[in-house]
PDB file of C-alpha atoms in Angstrom:
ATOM      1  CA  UNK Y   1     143.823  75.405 147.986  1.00 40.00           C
ATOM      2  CA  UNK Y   2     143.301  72.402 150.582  1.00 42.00           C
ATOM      3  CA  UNK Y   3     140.639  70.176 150.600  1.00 45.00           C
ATOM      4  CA  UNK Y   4     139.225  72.342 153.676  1.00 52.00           C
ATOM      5  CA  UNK Y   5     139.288  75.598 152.596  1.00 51.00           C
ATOM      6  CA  UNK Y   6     137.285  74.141 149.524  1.00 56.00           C
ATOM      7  CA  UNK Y   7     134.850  72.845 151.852  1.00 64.00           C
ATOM      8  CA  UNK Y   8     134.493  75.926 154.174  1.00 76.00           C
ATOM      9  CA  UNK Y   9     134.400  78.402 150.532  1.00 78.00           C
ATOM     10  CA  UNK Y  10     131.298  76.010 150.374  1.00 86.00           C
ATOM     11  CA  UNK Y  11     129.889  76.254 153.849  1.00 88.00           C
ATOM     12  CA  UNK Y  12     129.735  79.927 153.717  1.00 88.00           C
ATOM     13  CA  UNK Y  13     128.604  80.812 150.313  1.00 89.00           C
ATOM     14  CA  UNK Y  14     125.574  78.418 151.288  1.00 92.00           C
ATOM     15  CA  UNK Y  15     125.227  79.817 154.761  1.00 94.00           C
ATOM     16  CA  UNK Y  16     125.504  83.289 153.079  1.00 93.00           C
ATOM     17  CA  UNK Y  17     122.567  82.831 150.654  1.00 93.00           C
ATOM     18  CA  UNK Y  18     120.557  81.833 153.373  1.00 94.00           C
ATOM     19  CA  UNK Y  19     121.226  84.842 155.345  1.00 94.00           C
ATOM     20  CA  UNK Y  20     120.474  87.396 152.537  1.00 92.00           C
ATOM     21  CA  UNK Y  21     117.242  85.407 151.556  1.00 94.00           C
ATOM     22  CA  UNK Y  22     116.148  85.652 155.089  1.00 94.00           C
ATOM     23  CA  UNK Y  23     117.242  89.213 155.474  1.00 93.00           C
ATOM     24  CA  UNK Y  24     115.328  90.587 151.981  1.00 93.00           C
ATOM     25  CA  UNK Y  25     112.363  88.390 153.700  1.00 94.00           C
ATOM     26  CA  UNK Y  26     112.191  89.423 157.499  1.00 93.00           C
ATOM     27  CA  UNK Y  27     112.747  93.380 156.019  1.00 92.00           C
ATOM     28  CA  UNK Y  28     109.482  92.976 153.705  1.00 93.00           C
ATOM     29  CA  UNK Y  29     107.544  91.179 156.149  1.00 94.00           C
ATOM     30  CA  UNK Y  30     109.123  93.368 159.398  1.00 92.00           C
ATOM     31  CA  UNK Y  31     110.236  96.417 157.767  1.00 92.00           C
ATOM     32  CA  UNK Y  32     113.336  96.203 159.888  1.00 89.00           C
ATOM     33  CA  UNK Y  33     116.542  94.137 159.336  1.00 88.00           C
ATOM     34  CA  UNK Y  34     116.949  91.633 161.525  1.00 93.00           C
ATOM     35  CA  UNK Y  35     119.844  91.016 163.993  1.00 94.00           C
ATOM     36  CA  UNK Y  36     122.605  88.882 163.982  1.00 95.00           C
ATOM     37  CA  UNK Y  37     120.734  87.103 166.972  1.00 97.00           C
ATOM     38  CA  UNK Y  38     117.689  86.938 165.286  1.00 96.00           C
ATOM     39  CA  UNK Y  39     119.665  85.682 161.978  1.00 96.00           C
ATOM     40  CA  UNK Y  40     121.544  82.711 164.244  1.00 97.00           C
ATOM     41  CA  UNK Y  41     118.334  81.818 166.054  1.00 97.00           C
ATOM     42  CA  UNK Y  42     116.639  81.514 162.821  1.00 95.00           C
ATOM     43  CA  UNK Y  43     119.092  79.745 160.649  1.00 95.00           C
ATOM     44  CA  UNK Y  44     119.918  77.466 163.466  1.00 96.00           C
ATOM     45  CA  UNK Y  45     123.902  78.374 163.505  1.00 95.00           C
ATOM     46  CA  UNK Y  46     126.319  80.465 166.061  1.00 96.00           C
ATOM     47  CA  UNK Y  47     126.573  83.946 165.799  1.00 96.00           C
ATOM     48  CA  UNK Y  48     130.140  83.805 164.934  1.00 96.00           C
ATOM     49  CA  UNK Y  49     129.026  81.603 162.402  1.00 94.00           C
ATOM     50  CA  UNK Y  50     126.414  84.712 160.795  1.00 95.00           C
ATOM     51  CA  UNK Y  51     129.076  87.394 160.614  1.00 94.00           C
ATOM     52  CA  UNK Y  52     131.758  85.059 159.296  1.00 91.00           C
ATOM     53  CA  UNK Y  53     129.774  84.714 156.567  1.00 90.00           C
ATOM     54  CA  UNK Y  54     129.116  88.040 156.152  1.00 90.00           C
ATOM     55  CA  UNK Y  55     132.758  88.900 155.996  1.00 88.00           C
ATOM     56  CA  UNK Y  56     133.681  85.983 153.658  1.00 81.00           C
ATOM     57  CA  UNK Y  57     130.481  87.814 151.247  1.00 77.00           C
ATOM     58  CA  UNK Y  58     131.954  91.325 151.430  1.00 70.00           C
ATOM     59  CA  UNK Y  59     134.332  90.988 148.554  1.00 56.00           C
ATOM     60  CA  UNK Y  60     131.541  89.371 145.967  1.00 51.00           C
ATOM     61  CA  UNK Y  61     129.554  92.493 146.918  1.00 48.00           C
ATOM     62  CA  UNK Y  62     132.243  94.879 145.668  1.00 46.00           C
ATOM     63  CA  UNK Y  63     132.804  93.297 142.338  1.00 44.00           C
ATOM     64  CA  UNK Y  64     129.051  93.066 141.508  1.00 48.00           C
TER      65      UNK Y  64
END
């Protein structure tokens, strides 16, 4: 693994636990989830950015 891909693993597990912790919290406080709009705006990061994320998660979720 380079150097890079070590450092973007990083960047999206962090990025990732901030979008979960914000989703569980907007859908108690909203009872709705929010969108990936509402997620970038939020955050502070690009869209792109949000769902990347979100794919790079999906694997974790199937082994847990």
């Amino acid at each position: 693994m380079s150097i890079n891909k070590g450092k973007n693993a990083n960047y999206y597990t962090t990025l990732l636990d901030e979008v979960l912790l914000l989703v569980a919290i907007l859908r108690k406080e909203k009872r709705k989830s929010p969108t990936i709009a509402e997620l970038a705006l939020l955050i502070g990061d690009s869209e792109e950015r949000i769902l990347e994320c979100l794919e790079f998660g999906k694997p974790l979720k199937l082994i847990h």
